[in-house]
Amino acid sequence: MPEMPEVETVRRGLMNIAAGRKIQGIDVYYGKTIENDIEKFRQALIGQTIERIDRRGKYLLFRFTNNLTMVSHLRMEGSYYRQLNDGPIDKHTHVVFHFTDGTELCYRDTRKFGRMRLVKTGEEMQVGGLKTMGPEPTTKDFKVDYFKRILKKSRSKIKPFLLNQDHVAGLGNIYCDEVLWQSRINPEQPANTLTDEQIQILHDNIIKEIAKATKYKGTTVHTFMNAFGEAGAFQNQLEVYGRGGEKCERCGHKLVKIKVAQRGTTFCPRCQAWAGDQK
Ligand SMILES: [Zn+2]
């Protein structure tokens, strides 16, 4: 599943291949991708120009000239690619935006979970998870006092706590495992038992990790590519994710893979020991 650094990489690619383009026609091959009435969706966008693409958490926000915003969530496998108008498409391409410059933007999604919804600009924050989404993991938006306050209120294990986008936006399974390892925090430690020192370290690692992963254009796992012919390179930087059974880079102990809140979780039982886990 694309995480925030991957979605930010997609956004930057879309700025190159879609921003400034005017829509001439739209073909929809799998209706459920569009949450609006399809005919209204087409009529609202034909003749409009994509001004820019913004992002909030893992949501892409296409800004159109007529004060409309298309909210696009890639979910598991969604991706965008560009080709010349009327180029060949396969059965996994569900929506095609034809531009007046002779190119087209195609949306491809093997799992078909991705969704697009057109709303008035300004109303996008009412869509899906955007309404309750926590701050972006940046120095500017994500404050340690806020983090401390919400952690102290929760008895949830820290891993699912971090996966919850209402707490902080953009952390998925991969980066959760990485920041917890970096911070030497056990994924099952309850949120409200973290010390102030642990909170500060975790907070700083979250900001650093997401920035670094974005710089490397994200992580390429399974079939996810950023759709512009480039694969992210961050998988080479991962210390724990996908490395269960291998040795911990820090202490040499064997990394262990367990399930925490139904999610595969890899950690080092030595570096990430927690007093409370000796049940
Ligand atoms: Zn270790």
PDB file of C-alpha atoms and ligand atoms in Angstrom:
ATOM      1  CA  MET A   1       0.000   0.000   0.000  1.00  0.00           C
ATOM      2  CA  PRO A   2       1.422   3.403  -0.876  1.00  0.00           C
ATOM      3  CA  GLU A   3       2.248   5.386   2.250  1.00  0.00           C
ATOM      4  CA  MET A   4       2.597   9.128   2.497  1.00  0.00           C
ATOM      5  CA  PRO A   5       6.093   9.450   0.990  1.00  0.00           C
ATOM      6  CA  GLU A   6       4.889   7.430  -2.006  1.00  0.00           C
ATOM      7  CA  VAL A   7       1.758   9.553  -2.385  1.00  0.00           C
ATOM      8  CA  GLU A   8       3.861  12.730  -2.165  1.00  0.00           C
ATOM      9  CA  THR A   9       6.084  11.284  -4.910  1.00  0.00           C
ATOM     10  CA  VAL A  10       2.971  10.625  -7.017  1.00  0.00           C
ATOM     11  CA  ARG A  11       1.814  14.198  -6.379  1.00  0.00           C
ATOM     12  CA  ARG A  12       5.102  15.624  -7.624  1.00  0.00           C
ATOM     13  CA  GLY A  13       4.913  13.444 -10.736  1.00  0.00           C
ATOM     14  CA  LEU A  14       1.333  14.564 -11.364  1.00  0.00           C
ATOM     15  CA  MET A  15       2.433  18.202 -11.196  1.00  0.00           C
ATOM     16  CA  ASN A  16       4.619  17.407 -14.221  1.00  0.00           C
ATOM     17  CA  ILE A  17       2.187  15.352 -16.272  1.00  0.00           C
ATOM     18  CA  ALA A  18      -1.249  16.727 -15.346  1.00  0.00           C
ATOM     19  CA  ALA A  19      -1.034  20.275 -13.979  1.00  0.00           C
ATOM     20  CA  GLY A  20      -1.900  22.932 -16.549  1.00  0.00           C
ATOM     21  CA  ARG A  21      -3.700  20.379 -18.773  1.00  0.00           C
ATOM     22  CA  LYS A  22      -7.248  20.953 -20.008  1.00  0.00           C
ATOM     23  CA  ILE A  23      -9.686  18.050 -20.047  1.00  0.00           C
ATOM     24  CA  GLN A  24     -11.269  17.155 -23.363  1.00  0.00           C
ATOM     25  CA  GLY A  25     -12.966  13.930 -22.399  1.00  0.00           C
ATOM     26  CA  ILE A  26     -13.197  11.326 -19.647  1.00  0.00           C
ATOM     27  CA  ASP A  27     -13.695   7.579 -20.045  1.00  0.00           C
ATOM     28  CA  VAL A  28     -14.774   5.550 -17.048  1.00  0.00           C
ATOM     29  CA  TYR A  29     -14.391   1.758 -17.319  1.00  0.00           C
ATOM     30  CA  TYR A  30     -15.100   0.832 -13.714  1.00  0.00           C
ATOM     31  CA  GLY A  31     -17.917   2.947 -12.315  1.00  0.00           C
ATOM     32  CA  LYS A  32     -17.302   2.381  -8.626  1.00  0.00           C
ATOM     33  CA  THR A  33     -14.012   4.280  -8.838  1.00  0.00           C
ATOM     34  CA  ILE A  34     -16.040   7.500  -9.155  1.00  0.00           C
ATOM     35  CA  GLU A  35     -18.142   8.232  -6.099  1.00  0.00           C
ATOM     36  CA  ASN A  36     -20.188  10.905  -7.851  1.00  0.00           C
ATOM     37  CA  ASP A  37     -22.811  10.379 -10.535  1.00  0.00           C
ATOM     38  CA  ILE A  38     -20.521   9.565 -13.475  1.00  0.00           C
ATOM     39  CA  GLU A  39     -22.307  11.729 -16.032  1.00  0.00           C
ATOM     40  CA  LYS A  40     -22.272  14.742 -13.688  1.00  0.00           C
ATOM     41  CA  PHE A  41     -18.609  14.075 -12.918  1.00  0.00           C
ATOM     42  CA  ARG A  42     -17.757  14.135 -16.631  1.00  0.00           C
ATOM     43  CA  GLN A  43     -19.851  17.206 -17.386  1.00  0.00           C
ATOM     44  CA  ALA A  44     -18.356  19.131 -14.466  1.00  0.00           C
ATOM     45  CA  LEU A  45     -14.767  18.462 -15.553  1.00  0.00           C
ATOM     46  CA  ILE A  46     -14.803  18.526 -19.369  1.00  0.00           C
ATOM     47  CA  GLY A  47     -13.380  21.855 -20.511  1.00  0.00           C
ATOM     48  CA  GLN A  48     -11.722  22.501 -17.138  1.00  0.00           C
ATOM     49  CA  THR A  49      -8.009  22.760 -16.469  1.00  0.00           C
ATOM     50  CA  ILE A  50      -6.134  21.083 -13.615  1.00  0.00           C
ATOM     51  CA  GLU A  51      -4.464  24.004 -11.852  1.00  0.00           C
ATOM     52  CA  ARG A  52      -2.365  21.988  -9.434  1.00  0.00           C
ATOM     53  CA  ILE A  53      -2.350  18.877  -7.278  1.00  0.00           C
ATOM     54  CA  ASP A  54      -2.160  19.163  -3.490  1.00  0.00           C
ATOM     55  CA  ARG A  55      -1.907  16.418  -0.905  1.00  0.00           C
ATOM     56  CA  ARG A  56      -3.191  15.886   2.601  1.00  0.00           C
ATOM     57  CA  GLY A  57      -2.118  12.646   4.304  1.00  0.00           C
ATOM     58  CA  LYS A  58      -2.552   9.968   1.648  1.00  0.00           C
ATOM     59  CA  TYR A  59      -5.228  11.905  -0.257  1.00  0.00           C
ATOM     60  CA  LEU A  60      -4.424  13.627  -3.552  1.00  0.00           C
ATOM     61  CA  LEU A  61      -6.370  16.836  -4.225  1.00  0.00           C
ATOM     62  CA  PHE A  62      -6.711  17.805  -7.897  1.00  0.00           C
ATOM     63  CA  ARG A  63      -7.605  21.521  -8.099  1.00  0.00           C
ATOM     64  CA  PHE A  64      -9.688  22.555 -11.107  1.00  0.00           C
ATOM     65  CA  THR A  65     -10.315  25.987 -12.584  1.00  0.00           C
ATOM     66  CA  ASN A  66     -14.043  25.965 -11.822  1.00  0.00           C
ATOM     67  CA  ASN A  67     -13.534  25.834  -8.068  1.00  0.00           C
ATOM     68  CA  LEU A  68     -13.844  22.061  -7.915  1.00  0.00           C
ATOM     69  CA  THR A  69     -11.499  19.617  -6.219  1.00  0.00           C
ATOM     70  CA  MET A  70     -11.185  15.947  -7.083  1.00  0.00           C
ATOM     71  CA  VAL A  71     -10.186  13.948  -4.020  1.00  0.00           C
ATOM     72  CA  SER A  72      -8.297  10.806  -5.051  1.00  0.00           C
ATOM     73  CA  HIS A  73      -7.238   8.014  -2.718  1.00  0.00           C
ATOM     74  CA  LEU A  74      -5.078   5.231  -4.178  1.00  0.00           C
ATOM     75  CA  ARG A  75      -5.811   2.737  -1.392  1.00  0.00           C
ATOM     76  CA  MET A  76      -3.954  -0.562  -1.995  1.00  0.00           C
ATOM     77  CA  GLU A  77      -2.719  -0.478  -5.572  1.00  0.00           C
ATOM     78  CA  GLY A  78      -3.986   2.631  -7.356  1.00  0.00           C
ATOM     79  CA  SER A  79      -1.589   4.493  -9.613  1.00  0.00           C
ATOM     80  CA  TYR A  80      -1.523   7.109 -12.358  1.00  0.00           C
ATOM     81  CA  TYR A  81       0.349   7.084 -15.623  1.00  0.00           C
ATOM     82  CA  ARG A  82       0.506   9.238 -18.701  1.00  0.00           C
ATOM     83  CA  GLN A  83       0.453   8.285 -22.339  1.00  0.00           C
ATOM     84  CA  LEU A  84      -0.479   9.734 -25.718  1.00  0.00           C
ATOM     85  CA  ASN A  85      -4.194  10.052 -26.411  1.00  0.00           C
ATOM     86  CA  ASP A  86      -5.931   6.776 -27.252  1.00  0.00           C
ATOM     87  CA  GLY A  87      -2.902   4.699 -26.354  1.00  0.00           C
ATOM     88  CA  PRO A  88      -3.509   1.071 -25.405  1.00  0.00           C
ATOM     89  CA  ILE A  89      -5.030   0.444 -21.983  1.00  0.00           C
ATOM     90  CA  ASP A  90      -5.321  -2.827 -20.097  1.00  0.00           C
ATOM     91  CA  LYS A  91      -8.190  -4.230 -18.019  1.00  0.00           C
ATOM     92  CA  HIS A  92      -6.831  -2.627 -14.853  1.00  0.00           C
ATOM     93  CA  THR A  93      -7.134   0.930 -16.191  1.00  0.00           C
ATOM     94  CA  HIS A  94     -10.448   2.267 -14.888  1.00  0.00           C
ATOM     95  CA  VAL A  95     -10.476   5.986 -15.663  1.00  0.00           C
ATOM     96  CA  VAL A  96      -8.856   7.945 -18.509  1.00  0.00           C
ATOM     97  CA  PHE A  97      -8.688  11.747 -18.613  1.00  0.00           C
ATOM     98  CA  HIS A  98      -8.025  12.911 -22.187  1.00  0.00           C
ATOM     99  CA  PHE A  99      -6.246  16.257 -22.372  1.00  0.00           C
ATOM    100  CA  THR A 100      -6.404  18.798 -25.184  1.00  0.00           C
ATOM    101  CA  ASP A 101      -2.608  18.642 -25.620  1.00  0.00           C
ATOM    102  CA  GLY A 102      -2.780  15.107 -27.025  1.00  0.00           C
ATOM    103  CA  THR A 103      -1.851  13.282 -23.831  1.00  0.00           C
ATOM    104  CA  GLU A 104      -3.983  11.422 -21.353  1.00  0.00           C
ATOM    105  CA  LEU A 105      -3.824  10.638 -17.666  1.00  0.00           C
ATOM    106  CA  CYS A 106      -4.812   7.056 -16.846  1.00  0.00           C
ATOM    107  CA  TYR A 107      -5.812   5.661 -13.481  1.00  0.00           C
ATOM    108  CA  ARG A 108      -4.879   2.010 -12.991  1.00  0.00           C
ATOM    109  CA  ASP A 109      -5.841  -0.114 -10.005  1.00  0.00           C
ATOM    110  CA  THR A 110      -5.572  -3.921  -9.919  1.00  0.00           C
ATOM    111  CA  ARG A 111      -7.458  -4.185  -6.623  1.00  0.00           C
ATOM    112  CA  LYS A 112     -10.132  -1.610  -7.583  1.00  0.00           C
ATOM    113  CA  PHE A 113     -10.245  -0.103  -4.070  1.00  0.00           C
ATOM    114  CA  GLY A 114      -9.137   3.405  -5.044  1.00  0.00           C
ATOM    115  CA  ARG A 115     -11.760   6.145  -5.183  1.00  0.00           C
ATOM    116  CA  MET A 116     -12.248   9.608  -6.690  1.00  0.00           C
ATOM    117  CA  ARG A 117     -14.762  12.149  -5.521  1.00  0.00           C
ATOM    118  CA  LEU A 118     -15.486  15.588  -6.878  1.00  0.00           C
ATOM    119  CA  VAL A 119     -16.438  18.287  -4.375  1.00  0.00           C
ATOM    120  CA  LYS A 120     -16.500  22.074  -4.232  1.00  0.00           C
ATOM    121  CA  THR A 121     -13.069  23.385  -3.310  1.00  0.00           C
ATOM    122  CA  GLY A 122     -13.114  24.087   0.410  1.00  0.00           C
ATOM    123  CA  GLU A 123     -15.401  21.147   1.136  1.00  0.00           C
ATOM    124  CA  GLU A 124     -12.731  18.472   0.595  1.00  0.00           C
ATOM    125  CA  MET A 125     -11.896  18.349   4.286  1.00  0.00           C
ATOM    126  CA  GLN A 126     -15.330  16.796   4.876  1.00  0.00           C
ATOM    127  CA  VAL A 127     -14.498  13.770   2.701  1.00  0.00           C
ATOM    128  CA  GLY A 128     -13.679  10.389   4.256  1.00  0.00           C
ATOM    129  CA  GLY A 129     -10.767  10.399   6.652  1.00  0.00           C
ATOM    130  CA  LEU A 130      -9.826  14.014   5.879  1.00  0.00           C
ATOM    131  CA  LYS A 131     -12.367  15.304   8.376  1.00  0.00           C
ATOM    132  CA  THR A 132     -10.571  13.925  11.420  1.00  0.00           C
ATOM    133  CA  MET A 133      -7.031  13.622  10.066  1.00  0.00           C
ATOM    134  CA  GLY A 134      -4.186  14.531  12.391  1.00  0.00           C
ATOM    135  CA  PRO A 135      -1.308  16.903  11.560  1.00  0.00           C
ATOM    136  CA  GLU A 136       1.184  16.260   8.764  1.00  0.00           C
ATOM    137  CA  PRO A 137       4.408  14.780  10.191  1.00  0.00           C
ATOM    138  CA  THR A 138       6.456  17.947   9.711  1.00  0.00           C
ATOM    139  CA  THR A 139       8.185  20.257  12.175  1.00  0.00           C
ATOM    140  CA  LYS A 140       5.708  22.957  11.231  1.00  0.00           C
ATOM    141  CA  ASP A 141       2.505  20.985  11.894  1.00  0.00           C
ATOM    142  CA  PHE A 142       3.389  18.183  14.296  1.00  0.00           C
ATOM    143  CA  LYS A 143       4.150  19.551  17.770  1.00  0.00           C
ATOM    144  CA  VAL A 144       5.562  17.424  20.569  1.00  0.00           C
ATOM    145  CA  ASP A 145       3.146  18.921  23.151  1.00  0.00           C
ATOM    146  CA  TYR A 146       0.208  17.818  21.035  1.00  0.00           C
ATOM    147  CA  PHE A 147       1.745  14.344  20.653  1.00  0.00           C
ATOM    148  CA  LYS A 148       2.279  14.047  24.404  1.00  0.00           C
ATOM    149  CA  ARG A 149      -1.300  15.118  25.110  1.00  0.00           C
ATOM    150  CA  ILE A 150      -2.923  12.546  22.813  1.00  0.00           C
ATOM    151  CA  LEU A 151      -0.574   9.716  23.873  1.00  0.00           C
ATOM    152  CA  LYS A 152      -1.379  10.244  27.543  1.00  0.00           C
ATOM    153  CA  LYS A 153      -5.079   9.841  26.784  1.00  0.00           C
ATOM    154  CA  SER A 154      -4.783   6.458  25.057  1.00  0.00           C
ATOM    155  CA  ARG A 155      -4.313   2.925  26.367  1.00  0.00           C
ATOM    156  CA  SER A 156      -3.906   1.588  22.827  1.00  0.00           C
ATOM    157  CA  LYS A 157      -0.680  -0.195  21.918  1.00  0.00           C
ATOM    158  CA  ILE A 158       1.703   2.297  20.345  1.00  0.00           C
ATOM    159  CA  LYS A 159       1.796   0.634  16.915  1.00  0.00           C
ATOM    160  CA  PRO A 160      -1.949   0.841  16.149  1.00  0.00           C
ATOM    161  CA  PHE A 161      -1.962   4.255  17.811  1.00  0.00           C
ATOM    162  CA  LEU A 162       0.514   5.494  15.206  1.00  0.00           C
ATOM    163  CA  LEU A 163      -1.334   3.805  12.340  1.00  0.00           C
ATOM    164  CA  ASN A 164      -4.448   5.809  13.222  1.00  0.00           C
ATOM    165  CA  GLN A 165      -4.380   8.783  10.834  1.00  0.00           C
ATOM    166  CA  ASP A 166      -6.437  10.855  13.278  1.00  0.00           C
ATOM    167  CA  HIS A 167      -3.368  11.040  15.528  1.00  0.00           C
ATOM    168  CA  VAL A 168      -0.750  11.895  12.949  1.00  0.00           C
ATOM    169  CA  ALA A 169      -1.152  11.709   9.182  1.00  0.00           C
ATOM    170  CA  GLY A 170       0.811   9.496   6.873  1.00  0.00           C
ATOM    171  CA  LEU A 171       2.314   6.691   8.956  1.00  0.00           C
ATOM    172  CA  GLY A 172       1.590   3.258   7.509  1.00  0.00           C
ATOM    173  CA  ASN A 173       2.862  -0.178   8.443  1.00  0.00           C
ATOM    174  CA  ILE A 174       6.373   0.233   7.018  1.00  0.00           C
ATOM    175  CA  TYR A 175       7.288   3.544   8.606  1.00  0.00           C
ATOM    176  CA  CYS A 176       5.659   2.611  11.934  1.00  0.00           C
ATOM    177  CA  ASP A 177       7.945  -0.393  12.289  1.00  0.00           C
ATOM    178  CA  GLU A 178      10.952   1.705  11.312  1.00  0.00           C
ATOM    179  CA  VAL A 179      10.359   4.622  13.693  1.00  0.00           C
ATOM    180  CA  LEU A 180       9.597   2.300  16.612  1.00  0.00           C
ATOM    181  CA  TRP A 181      12.847   0.400  16.013  1.00  0.00           C
ATOM    182  CA  GLN A 182      14.795   3.656  15.705  1.00  0.00           C
ATOM    183  CA  SER A 183      13.231   4.875  18.954  1.00  0.00           C
ATOM    184  CA  ARG A 184      13.790   1.539  20.752  1.00  0.00           C
ATOM    185  CA  ILE A 185      10.099   1.345  21.621  1.00  0.00           C
ATOM    186  CA  ASN A 186       8.210  -1.953  21.795  1.00  0.00           C
ATOM    187  CA  PRO A 187       5.271  -1.933  19.333  1.00  0.00           C
ATOM    188  CA  GLU A 188       2.977  -3.333  22.063  1.00  0.00           C
ATOM    189  CA  GLN A 189       3.801  -0.752  24.723  1.00  0.00           C
ATOM    190  CA  PRO A 190       0.617   1.146  25.662  1.00  0.00           C
ATOM    191  CA  ALA A 191       0.615   4.741  24.364  1.00  0.00           C
ATOM    192  CA  ASN A 192      -0.019   6.255  27.805  1.00  0.00           C
ATOM    193  CA  THR A 193       3.040   4.560  29.347  1.00  0.00           C
ATOM    194  CA  LEU A 194       5.603   6.246  27.072  1.00  0.00           C
ATOM    195  CA  THR A 195       7.992   8.479  28.988  1.00  0.00           C
ATOM    196  CA  ASP A 196       8.535  12.112  27.989  1.00  0.00           C
ATOM    197  CA  GLU A 197      11.949  11.124  26.699  1.00  0.00           C
ATOM    198  CA  GLN A 198      10.532   8.298  24.555  1.00  0.00           C
ATOM    199  CA  ILE A 199       7.874  10.664  23.198  1.00  0.00           C
ATOM    200  CA  GLN A 200      10.441  13.267  22.206  1.00  0.00           C
ATOM    201  CA  ILE A 201      12.630  10.668  20.458  1.00  0.00           C
ATOM    202  CA  LEU A 202       9.671   9.069  18.671  1.00  0.00           C
ATOM    203  CA  HIS A 203       8.331  12.468  17.578  1.00  0.00           C
ATOM    204  CA  ASP A 204      11.677  13.503  16.100  1.00  0.00           C
ATOM    205  CA  ASN A 205      12.170  10.142  14.380  1.00  0.00           C
ATOM    206  CA  ILE A 206       8.719  10.306  12.749  1.00  0.00           C
ATOM    207  CA  ILE A 207       9.483  13.697  11.197  1.00  0.00           C
ATOM    208  CA  LYS A 208      12.964  12.624  10.111  1.00  0.00           C
ATOM    209  CA  GLU A 209      11.874   9.259   8.687  1.00  0.00           C
ATOM    210  CA  ILE A 210       9.036  10.625   6.553  1.00  0.00           C
ATOM    211  CA  ALA A 211      11.254  13.415   5.209  1.00  0.00           C
ATOM    212  CA  LYS A 212      13.998  10.937   4.366  1.00  0.00           C
ATOM    213  CA  ALA A 213      11.610   8.465   2.716  1.00  0.00           C
ATOM    214  CA  THR A 214      10.123  11.285   0.627  1.00  0.00           C
ATOM    215  CA  LYS A 215      13.600  12.292  -0.474  1.00  0.00           C
ATOM    216  CA  TYR A 216      14.184   8.715  -1.656  1.00  0.00           C
ATOM    217  CA  LYS A 217      10.809   8.787  -3.474  1.00  0.00           C
ATOM    218  CA  GLY A 218       9.286   6.241  -1.144  1.00  0.00           C
ATOM    219  CA  THR A 219       9.519   2.521  -0.831  1.00  0.00           C
ATOM    220  CA  THR A 220       8.851   0.065  -3.633  1.00  0.00           C
ATOM    221  CA  VAL A 221       7.077  -2.983  -2.292  1.00  0.00           C
ATOM    222  CA  HIS A 222       5.002  -5.539  -4.160  1.00  0.00           C
ATOM    223  CA  THR A 223       3.579  -3.969  -7.280  1.00  0.00           C
ATOM    224  CA  PHE A 224       3.699  -0.370  -6.180  1.00  0.00           C
ATOM    225  CA  MET A 225       5.617   1.887  -8.486  1.00  0.00           C
ATOM    226  CA  ASN A 226       5.219   5.600  -8.581  1.00  0.00           C
ATOM    227  CA  ALA A 227       3.794   5.202 -12.069  1.00  0.00           C
ATOM    228  CA  PHE A 228       6.212   7.499 -13.826  1.00  0.00           C
ATOM    229  CA  GLY A 229       8.663   4.753 -14.615  1.00  0.00           C
ATOM    230  CA  GLU A 230      10.601   5.261 -11.421  1.00  0.00           C
ATOM    231  CA  ALA A 231      10.643   2.952  -8.462  1.00  0.00           C
ATOM    232  CA  GLY A 232      11.257   4.423  -5.042  1.00  0.00           C
ATOM    233  CA  ALA A 233      14.636   3.617  -3.544  1.00  0.00           C
ATOM    234  CA  PHE A 234      13.848   3.726   0.133  1.00  0.00           C
ATOM    235  CA  GLN A 235      13.444  -0.057   0.527  1.00  0.00           C
ATOM    236  CA  ASN A 236      17.227  -0.177   0.647  1.00  0.00           C
ATOM    237  CA  GLN A 237      17.153   2.014   3.753  1.00  0.00           C
ATOM    238  CA  LEU A 238      14.720  -0.094   5.773  1.00  0.00           C
ATOM    239  CA  GLU A 239      16.115  -1.495   9.021  1.00  0.00           C
ATOM    240  CA  VAL A 240      13.307  -3.786  10.176  1.00  0.00           C
ATOM    241  CA  TYR A 241      10.312  -3.854   7.822  1.00  0.00           C
ATOM    242  CA  GLY A 242      10.265  -7.097   5.820  1.00  0.00           C
ATOM    243  CA  ARG A 243      13.371  -8.388   7.632  1.00  0.00           C
ATOM    244  CA  GLY A 244      11.855 -10.766  10.191  1.00  0.00           C
ATOM    245  CA  GLY A 245      14.352 -13.553  11.017  1.00  0.00           C
ATOM    246  CA  GLU A 246      17.347 -11.430  10.000  1.00  0.00           C
ATOM    247  CA  LYS A 247      19.801  -9.903  12.436  1.00  0.00           C
ATOM    248  CA  CYS A 248      19.155  -6.525  14.045  1.00  0.00           C
ATOM    249  CA  GLU A 249      21.540  -3.952  12.546  1.00  0.00           C
ATOM    250  CA  ARG A 250      22.113  -2.449  15.975  1.00  0.00           C
ATOM    251  CA  CYS A 251      22.576  -5.391  18.339  1.00  0.00           C
ATOM    252  CA  GLY A 252      22.707  -8.559  16.233  1.00  0.00           C
ATOM    253  CA  HIS A 253      19.682 -10.197  17.906  1.00  0.00           C
ATOM    254  CA  LYS A 254      17.246 -11.927  15.567  1.00  0.00           C
ATOM    255  CA  LEU A 255      14.366  -9.657  14.444  1.00  0.00           C
ATOM    256  CA  VAL A 256      10.960 -11.136  15.194  1.00  0.00           C
ATOM    257  CA  LYS A 257       7.738 -10.801  13.216  1.00  0.00           C
ATOM    258  CA  ILE A 258       4.504 -10.796  15.194  1.00  0.00           C
ATOM    259  CA  LYS A 259       0.939  -9.537  14.726  1.00  0.00           C
ATOM    260  CA  VAL A 260      -0.074  -6.362  16.504  1.00  0.00           C
ATOM    261  CA  ALA A 261      -3.689  -5.326  15.950  1.00  0.00           C
ATOM    262  CA  GLN A 262      -3.807  -7.702  12.941  1.00  0.00           C
ATOM    263  CA  ARG A 263      -0.838  -6.037  11.262  1.00  0.00           C
ATOM    264  CA  GLY A 264       2.437  -7.825  10.575  1.00  0.00           C
ATOM    265  CA  THR A 265       5.003  -6.136  12.799  1.00  0.00           C
ATOM    266  CA  THR A 266       8.761  -6.640  12.851  1.00  0.00           C
ATOM    267  CA  PHE A 267      10.864  -5.564  15.815  1.00  0.00           C
ATOM    268  CA  CYS A 268      13.978  -6.414  17.826  1.00  0.00           C
ATOM    269  CA  PRO A 269      13.075  -8.119  21.130  1.00  0.00           C
ATOM    270  CA  ARG A 270      16.369  -6.930  22.638  1.00  0.00           C
ATOM    271  CA  CYS A 271      16.611  -3.263  21.544  1.00  0.00           C
ATOM    272  CA  GLN A 272      12.851  -2.810  21.832  1.00  0.00           C
ATOM    273  CA  ALA A 273      12.352  -4.668  25.093  1.00  0.00           C
ATOM    274  CA  TRP A 274       9.624  -3.307  27.307  1.00  0.00           C
ATOM    275  CA  ALA A 275       9.256  -4.211  30.999  1.00  0.00           C
ATOM    276  CA  GLY A 276       5.526  -4.792  30.584  1.00  0.00           C
ATOM    277  CA  ASP A 277       5.953  -7.476  27.940  1.00  0.00           C
ATOM    278  CA  GLN A 278       7.224 -10.098  30.444  1.00  0.00           C
ATOM    279  CA  LYS A 279       3.691 -11.378  31.062  1.00  0.00           C
TER     280      LYS A 279
HETATM  281 ZN    ZN B   1      18.477  -4.979  18.314  1.00  0.00          ZN
END
